[in-house]
Short mmCIF file of C-alpha atoms in Angstrom, two decimals:
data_model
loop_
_atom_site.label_atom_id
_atom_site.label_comp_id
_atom_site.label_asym_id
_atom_site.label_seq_id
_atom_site.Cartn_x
_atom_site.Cartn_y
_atom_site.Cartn_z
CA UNK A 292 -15.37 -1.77 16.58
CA UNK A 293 -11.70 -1.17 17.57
CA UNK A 294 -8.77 -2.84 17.23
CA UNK A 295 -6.93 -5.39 15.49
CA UNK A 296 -9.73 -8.26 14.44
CA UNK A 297 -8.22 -12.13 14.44
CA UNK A 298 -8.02 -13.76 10.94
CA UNK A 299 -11.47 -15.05 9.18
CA UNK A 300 -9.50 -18.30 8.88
CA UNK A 301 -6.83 -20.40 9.84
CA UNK A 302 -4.23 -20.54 7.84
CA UNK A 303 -1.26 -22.96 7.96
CA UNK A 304 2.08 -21.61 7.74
CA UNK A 305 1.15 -17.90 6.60
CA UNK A 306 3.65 -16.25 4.21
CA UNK A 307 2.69 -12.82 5.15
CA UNK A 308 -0.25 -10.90 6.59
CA UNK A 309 -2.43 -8.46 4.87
CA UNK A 310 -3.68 -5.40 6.98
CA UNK A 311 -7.31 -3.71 6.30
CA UNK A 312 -7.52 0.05 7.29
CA UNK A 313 -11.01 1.62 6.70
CA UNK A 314 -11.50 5.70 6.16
CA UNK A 315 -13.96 8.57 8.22
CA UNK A 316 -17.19 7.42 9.74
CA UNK A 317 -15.75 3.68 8.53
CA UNK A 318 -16.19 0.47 10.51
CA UNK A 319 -13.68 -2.46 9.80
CA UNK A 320 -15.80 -4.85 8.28
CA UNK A 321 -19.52 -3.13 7.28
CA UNK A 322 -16.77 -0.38 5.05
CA UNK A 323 -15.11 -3.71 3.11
CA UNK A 324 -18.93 -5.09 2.49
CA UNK A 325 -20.81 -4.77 -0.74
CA UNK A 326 -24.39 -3.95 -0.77
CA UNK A 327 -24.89 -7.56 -1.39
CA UNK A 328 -23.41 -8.53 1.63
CA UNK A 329 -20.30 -10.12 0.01
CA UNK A 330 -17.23 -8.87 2.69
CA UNK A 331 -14.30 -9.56 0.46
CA UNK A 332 -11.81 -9.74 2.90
CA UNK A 333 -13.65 -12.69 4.36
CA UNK A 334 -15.53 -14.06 1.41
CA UNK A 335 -13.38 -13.80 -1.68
CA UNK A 336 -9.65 -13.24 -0.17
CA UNK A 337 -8.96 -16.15 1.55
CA UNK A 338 -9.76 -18.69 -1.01
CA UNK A 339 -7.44 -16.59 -3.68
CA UNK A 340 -4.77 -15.90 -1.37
CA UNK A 341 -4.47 -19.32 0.72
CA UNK A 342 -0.85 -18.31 2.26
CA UNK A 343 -1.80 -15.13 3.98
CA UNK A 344 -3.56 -14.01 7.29
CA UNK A 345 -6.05 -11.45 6.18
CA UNK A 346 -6.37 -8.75 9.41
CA UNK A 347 -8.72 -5.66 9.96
CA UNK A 348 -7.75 -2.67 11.71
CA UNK A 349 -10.88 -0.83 13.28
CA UNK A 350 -10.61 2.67 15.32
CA UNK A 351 -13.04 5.02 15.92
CA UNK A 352 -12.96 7.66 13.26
CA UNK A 353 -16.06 9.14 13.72
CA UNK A 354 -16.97 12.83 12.66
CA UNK A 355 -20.29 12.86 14.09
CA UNK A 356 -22.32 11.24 16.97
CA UNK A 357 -21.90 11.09 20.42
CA UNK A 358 -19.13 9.87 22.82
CA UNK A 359 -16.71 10.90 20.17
CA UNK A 360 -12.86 10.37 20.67
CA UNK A 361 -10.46 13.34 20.80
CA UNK A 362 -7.62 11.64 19.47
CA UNK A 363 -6.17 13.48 17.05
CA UNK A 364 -3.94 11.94 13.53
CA UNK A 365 -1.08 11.62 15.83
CA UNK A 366 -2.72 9.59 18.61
CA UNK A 367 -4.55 7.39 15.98
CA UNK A 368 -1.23 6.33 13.78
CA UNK A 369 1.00 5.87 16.78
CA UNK A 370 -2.28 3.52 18.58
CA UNK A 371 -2.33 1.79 15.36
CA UNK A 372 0.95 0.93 15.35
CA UNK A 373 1.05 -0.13 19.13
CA UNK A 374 -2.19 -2.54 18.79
CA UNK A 375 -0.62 -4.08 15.43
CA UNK A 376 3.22 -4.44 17.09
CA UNK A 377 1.41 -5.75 20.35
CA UNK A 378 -0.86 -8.66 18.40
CA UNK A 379 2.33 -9.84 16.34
CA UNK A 380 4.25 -10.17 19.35
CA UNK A 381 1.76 -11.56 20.95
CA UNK A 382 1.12 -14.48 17.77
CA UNK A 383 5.23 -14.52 17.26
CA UNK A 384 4.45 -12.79 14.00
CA UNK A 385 6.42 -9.53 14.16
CA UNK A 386 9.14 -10.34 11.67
CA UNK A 387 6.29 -12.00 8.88
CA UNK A 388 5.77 -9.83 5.84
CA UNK A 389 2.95 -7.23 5.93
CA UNK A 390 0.90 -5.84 3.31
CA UNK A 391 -1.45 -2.97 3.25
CA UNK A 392 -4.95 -2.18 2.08
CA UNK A 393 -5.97 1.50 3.43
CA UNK A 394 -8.72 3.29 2.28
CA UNK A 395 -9.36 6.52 2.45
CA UNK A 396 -8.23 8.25 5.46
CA UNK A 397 -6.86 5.24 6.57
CA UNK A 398 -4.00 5.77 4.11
CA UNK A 399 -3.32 9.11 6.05
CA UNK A 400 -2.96 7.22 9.07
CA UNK A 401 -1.18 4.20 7.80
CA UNK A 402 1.45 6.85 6.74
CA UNK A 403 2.03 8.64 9.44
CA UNK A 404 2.28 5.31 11.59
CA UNK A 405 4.92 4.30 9.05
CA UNK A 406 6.82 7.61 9.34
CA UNK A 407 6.64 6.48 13.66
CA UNK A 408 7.99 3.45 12.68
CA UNK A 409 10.59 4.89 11.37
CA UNK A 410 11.80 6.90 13.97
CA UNK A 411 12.22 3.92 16.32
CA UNK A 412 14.86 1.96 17.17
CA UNK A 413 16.01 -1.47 19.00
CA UNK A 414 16.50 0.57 21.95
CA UNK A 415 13.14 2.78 21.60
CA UNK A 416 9.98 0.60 20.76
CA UNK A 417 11.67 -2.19 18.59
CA UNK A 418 8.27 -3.87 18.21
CA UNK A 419 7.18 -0.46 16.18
CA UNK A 420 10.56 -1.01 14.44
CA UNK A 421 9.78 -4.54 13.47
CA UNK A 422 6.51 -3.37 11.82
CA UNK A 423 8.72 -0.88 9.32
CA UNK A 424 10.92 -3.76 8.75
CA UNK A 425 8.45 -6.17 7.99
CA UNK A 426 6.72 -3.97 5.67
CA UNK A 427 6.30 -4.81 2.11
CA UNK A 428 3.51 -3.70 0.03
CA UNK A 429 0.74 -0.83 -0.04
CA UNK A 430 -2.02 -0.81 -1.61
CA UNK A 431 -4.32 2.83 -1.33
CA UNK A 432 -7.55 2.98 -2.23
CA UNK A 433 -8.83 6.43 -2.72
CA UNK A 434 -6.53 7.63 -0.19
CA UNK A 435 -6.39 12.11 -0.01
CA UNK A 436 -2.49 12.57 -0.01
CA UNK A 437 -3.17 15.71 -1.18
CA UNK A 438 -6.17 16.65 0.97
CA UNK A 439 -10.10 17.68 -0.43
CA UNK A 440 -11.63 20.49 -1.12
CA UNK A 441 -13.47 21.46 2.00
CA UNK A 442 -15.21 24.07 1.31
CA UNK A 443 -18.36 22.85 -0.19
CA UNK A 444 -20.94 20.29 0.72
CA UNK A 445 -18.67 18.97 4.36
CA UNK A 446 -18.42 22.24 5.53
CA UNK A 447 -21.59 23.33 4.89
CA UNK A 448 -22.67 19.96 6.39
CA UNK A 449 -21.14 20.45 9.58
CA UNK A 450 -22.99 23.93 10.15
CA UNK A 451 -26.37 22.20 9.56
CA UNK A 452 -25.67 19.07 11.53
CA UNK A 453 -23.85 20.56 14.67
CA UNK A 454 -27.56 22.87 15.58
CA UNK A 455 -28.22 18.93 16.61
CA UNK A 456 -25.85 16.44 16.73
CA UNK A 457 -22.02 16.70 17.99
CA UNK A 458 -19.25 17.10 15.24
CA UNK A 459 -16.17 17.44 15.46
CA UNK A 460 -13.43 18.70 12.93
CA UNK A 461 -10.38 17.17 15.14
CA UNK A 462 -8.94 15.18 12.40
CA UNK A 463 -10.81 16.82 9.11
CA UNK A 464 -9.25 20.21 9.62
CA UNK A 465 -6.43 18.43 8.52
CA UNK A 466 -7.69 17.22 5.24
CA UNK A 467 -8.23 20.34 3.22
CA UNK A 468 -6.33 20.98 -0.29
CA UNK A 469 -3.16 21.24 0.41
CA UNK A 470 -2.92 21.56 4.39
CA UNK A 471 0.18 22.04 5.98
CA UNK A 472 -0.23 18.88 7.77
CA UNK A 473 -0.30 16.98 4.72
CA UNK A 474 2.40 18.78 3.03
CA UNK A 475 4.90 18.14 5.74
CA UNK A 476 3.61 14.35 5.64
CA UNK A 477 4.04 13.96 2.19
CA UNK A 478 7.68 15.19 2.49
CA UNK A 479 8.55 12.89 5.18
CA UNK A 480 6.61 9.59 3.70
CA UNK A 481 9.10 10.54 0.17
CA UNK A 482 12.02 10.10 1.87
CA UNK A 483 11.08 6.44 3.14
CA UNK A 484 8.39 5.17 0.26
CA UNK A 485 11.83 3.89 -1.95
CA UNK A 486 11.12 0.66 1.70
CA UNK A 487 7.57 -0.33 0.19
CA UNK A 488 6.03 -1.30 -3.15
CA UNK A 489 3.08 0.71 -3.42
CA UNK A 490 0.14 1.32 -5.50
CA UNK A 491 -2.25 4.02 -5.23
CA UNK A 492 -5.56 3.60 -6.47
CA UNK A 493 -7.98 6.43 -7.49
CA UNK A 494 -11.98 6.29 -8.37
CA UNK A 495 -13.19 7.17 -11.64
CA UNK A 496 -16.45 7.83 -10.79
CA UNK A 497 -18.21 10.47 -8.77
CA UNK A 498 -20.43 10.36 -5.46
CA UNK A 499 -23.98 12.10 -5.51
CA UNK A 500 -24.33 14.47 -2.19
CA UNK A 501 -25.77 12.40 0.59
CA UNK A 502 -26.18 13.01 4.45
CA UNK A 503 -23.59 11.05 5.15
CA UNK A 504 -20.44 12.71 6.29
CA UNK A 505 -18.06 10.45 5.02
CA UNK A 506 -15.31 11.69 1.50
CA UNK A 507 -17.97 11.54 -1.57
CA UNK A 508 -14.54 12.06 -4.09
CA UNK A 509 -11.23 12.09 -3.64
CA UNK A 510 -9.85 13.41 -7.36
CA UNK A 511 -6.74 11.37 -9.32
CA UNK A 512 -4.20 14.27 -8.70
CA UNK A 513 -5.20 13.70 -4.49
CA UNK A 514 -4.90 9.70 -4.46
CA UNK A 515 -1.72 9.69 -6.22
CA UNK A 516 1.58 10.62 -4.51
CA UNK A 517 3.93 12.63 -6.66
CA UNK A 518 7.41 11.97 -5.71
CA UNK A 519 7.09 8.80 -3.98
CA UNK A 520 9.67 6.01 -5.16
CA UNK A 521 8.45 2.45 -6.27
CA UNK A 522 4.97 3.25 -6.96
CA UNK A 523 2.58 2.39 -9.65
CA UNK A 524 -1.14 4.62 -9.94
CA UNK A 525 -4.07 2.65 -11.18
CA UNK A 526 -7.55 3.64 -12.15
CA UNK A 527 -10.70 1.54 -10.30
CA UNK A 528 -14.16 2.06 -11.82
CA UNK A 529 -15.87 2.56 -8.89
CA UNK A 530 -16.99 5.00 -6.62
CA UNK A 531 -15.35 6.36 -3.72
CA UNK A 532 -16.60 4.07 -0.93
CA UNK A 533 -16.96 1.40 -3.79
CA UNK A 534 -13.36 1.48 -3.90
CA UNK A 535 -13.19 -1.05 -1.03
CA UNK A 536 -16.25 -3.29 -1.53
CA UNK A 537 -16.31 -5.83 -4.12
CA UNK A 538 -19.57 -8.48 -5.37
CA UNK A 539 -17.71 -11.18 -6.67
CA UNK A 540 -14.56 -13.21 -7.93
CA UNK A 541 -16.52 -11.76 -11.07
CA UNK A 542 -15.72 -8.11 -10.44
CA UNK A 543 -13.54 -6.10 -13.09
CA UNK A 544 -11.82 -4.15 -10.54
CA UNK A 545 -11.11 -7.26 -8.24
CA UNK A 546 -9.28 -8.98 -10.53
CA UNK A 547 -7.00 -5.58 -10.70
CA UNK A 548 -6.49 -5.30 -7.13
CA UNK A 549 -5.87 -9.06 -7.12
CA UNK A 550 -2.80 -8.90 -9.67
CA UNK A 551 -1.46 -6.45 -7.24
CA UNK A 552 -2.03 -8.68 -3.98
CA UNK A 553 -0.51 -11.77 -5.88
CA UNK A 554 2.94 -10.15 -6.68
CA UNK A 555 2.81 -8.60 -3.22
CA UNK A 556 2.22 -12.04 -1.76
CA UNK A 557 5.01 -14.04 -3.78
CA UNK A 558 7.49 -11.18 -3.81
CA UNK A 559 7.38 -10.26 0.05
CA UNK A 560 8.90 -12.91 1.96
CA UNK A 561 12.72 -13.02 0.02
CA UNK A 562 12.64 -9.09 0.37
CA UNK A 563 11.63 -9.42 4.04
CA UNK A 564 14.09 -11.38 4.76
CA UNK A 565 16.51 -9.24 3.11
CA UNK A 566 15.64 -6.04 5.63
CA UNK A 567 16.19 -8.44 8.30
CA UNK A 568 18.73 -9.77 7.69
CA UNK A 569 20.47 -5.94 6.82
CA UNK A 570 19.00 -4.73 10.06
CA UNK A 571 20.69 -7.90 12.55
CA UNK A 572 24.23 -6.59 10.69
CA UNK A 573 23.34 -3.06 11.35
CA UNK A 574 22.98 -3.65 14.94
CA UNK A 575 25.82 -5.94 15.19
CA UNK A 576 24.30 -9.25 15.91
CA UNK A 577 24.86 -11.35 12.99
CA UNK A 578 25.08 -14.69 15.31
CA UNK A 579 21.11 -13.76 16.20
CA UNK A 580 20.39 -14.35 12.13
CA UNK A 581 21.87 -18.41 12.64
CA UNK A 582 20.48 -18.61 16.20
CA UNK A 583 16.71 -16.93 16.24
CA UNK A 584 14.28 -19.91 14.17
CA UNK A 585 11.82 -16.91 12.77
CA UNK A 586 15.24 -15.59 10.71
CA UNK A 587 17.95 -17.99 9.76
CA UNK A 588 20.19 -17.61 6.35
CA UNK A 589 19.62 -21.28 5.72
CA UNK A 590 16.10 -21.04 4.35
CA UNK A 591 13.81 -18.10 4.01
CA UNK A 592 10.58 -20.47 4.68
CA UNK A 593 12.21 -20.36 8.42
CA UNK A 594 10.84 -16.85 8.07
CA UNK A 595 7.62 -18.40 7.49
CA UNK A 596 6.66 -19.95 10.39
#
């Protein structure tokens, strides 16, 4: 399913929101849910983060199949960008504090939607502006900065599969080791990551072969951005797709990402507020910062609500 999808619960005077971004051949809530049916983002998040409005992002990222979409990296960042922009305006939420979680090739979108944002302007899509100025945190799970090495077991996979069912390489073409594509967005994310607190997380553990079409590793030196400003790397003991699923409040590696979501969550709104508050004096209306209720200098909860 596509889109943005409403929160799992109601929450009372959210904070900030957290944003879910799946990978390839991914699905916005079946790629978050463990094999014992446990979908974190619904199950465990809410109760340990009471303050936030957890949101997942579907789109069709499909390899394989029929009916298959020809938007290309481009289309899909910018479309995520416009759906997210469009529900905050929509919920009077575009100036709240966001967080995101993006797996996989969802981190290669999320970027280049953040390097759109960034072009903007109050004069040229100031919702998509609002979005880079609300941003806060980043969390990447497994996420191929760097690209994959092709050139086995997908390629190969492609030939055998497309003598029955369509493929398509639109986006993957762009994932190899080292692409051009990735290069260039690499050098363009560096010069804006010093605006977010991210960490990148990588898999320790390999992926077994399967039919499936979908990354089966993406290596340390890949999931880890050299370069980028205000980062952290951290190591998850879990495989590739197990990256984003977790059983239980009992999990290891959920208590890891969980650190990370809790200093997100109570750091967020004061430095929100900040990048408002310099962006309303950049444009010259410093009166809107006393007169517009979701801003205000007398209280940051105003920000809140």
């Amino acid at each position: 399913m596509e889109g943005i999808l409403p929160p799992y619960t109601i929450v009372t005077g959210p904070t900030s929101s957290i944003v879910a971004i799946h990978g390839l051949d991914g699905h916005r809530e079946t790629s978050f849910t463990a094999p014992n049916g446990v979908l974190w983002l619904r199950d465990l998040l809410p109760k340990a983060l009471p303050t936030a409005r957890i949101l997942t992002y579907g789109y069709d990222g499909r390899t394989h199949g029929e009916n298959m979409s020809s938007q290309t990296l481009y289309d899909l960042s910018t479309d995520f960008v416009a759906k997210l922009s469009s529900f905050r305006v929509h919920t009077k939420s575009d100036e709240r504090p966001l967080i995101f979680i993006a797996h996989s090739f969802g981190g290669i979108m999320l970027k280049n939607a953040l390097i759109h944002a960034h072009t903007t302007h109050n004069k040229h899509l100031p919702a998509h502006k609002a979005v880079e100025v609300s941003s806060y945190g980043i969390i990447y799970l497994g996420t191929p900065h760097q690209g994959v090495d092709l050139t086995s077991w997908t390629k190969s996979l492609f030939r055998s599969l497309s003598t029955t069912i369509q493929t398509s390489d639109l986006i993957t073409k762009h994932l190899d080791l080292y692409s051009e594509t990735l290069q260039q967005q690499i050098a363009q994310y560096n010069a804006i990551s010093g605006r977010y607190h991210t960490v990148f997380c990588y898999e320790t553990y390999g992926t077994a072969e399967s039919s499936d079409l979908s990354m089966d590793h993406v290596p340390a030196f890949s999931a880890v951005v050299q370069g980028a400003i205000n980062t952290e790397a951290l190591a998850i003991h879990k495989t590739h797709m197990g990256l984003a699923q977790f059983n239980s409040h009992d999990d290891n590696e959920y208590d890891v990402l969980m650190q990370c979501l809790l200093q997100m969550i109570e750091k967020a709104p004061s430095a929100i507020l900040k990048n408002w508050e310099k962006y309303y004096v950049s444009l010259g209306r410093q009166n809107q910062l006393l007169n517009n209720p979701g801003i205000g200098f007398n209280t940051w909860e105003d920000l809140l609500k």
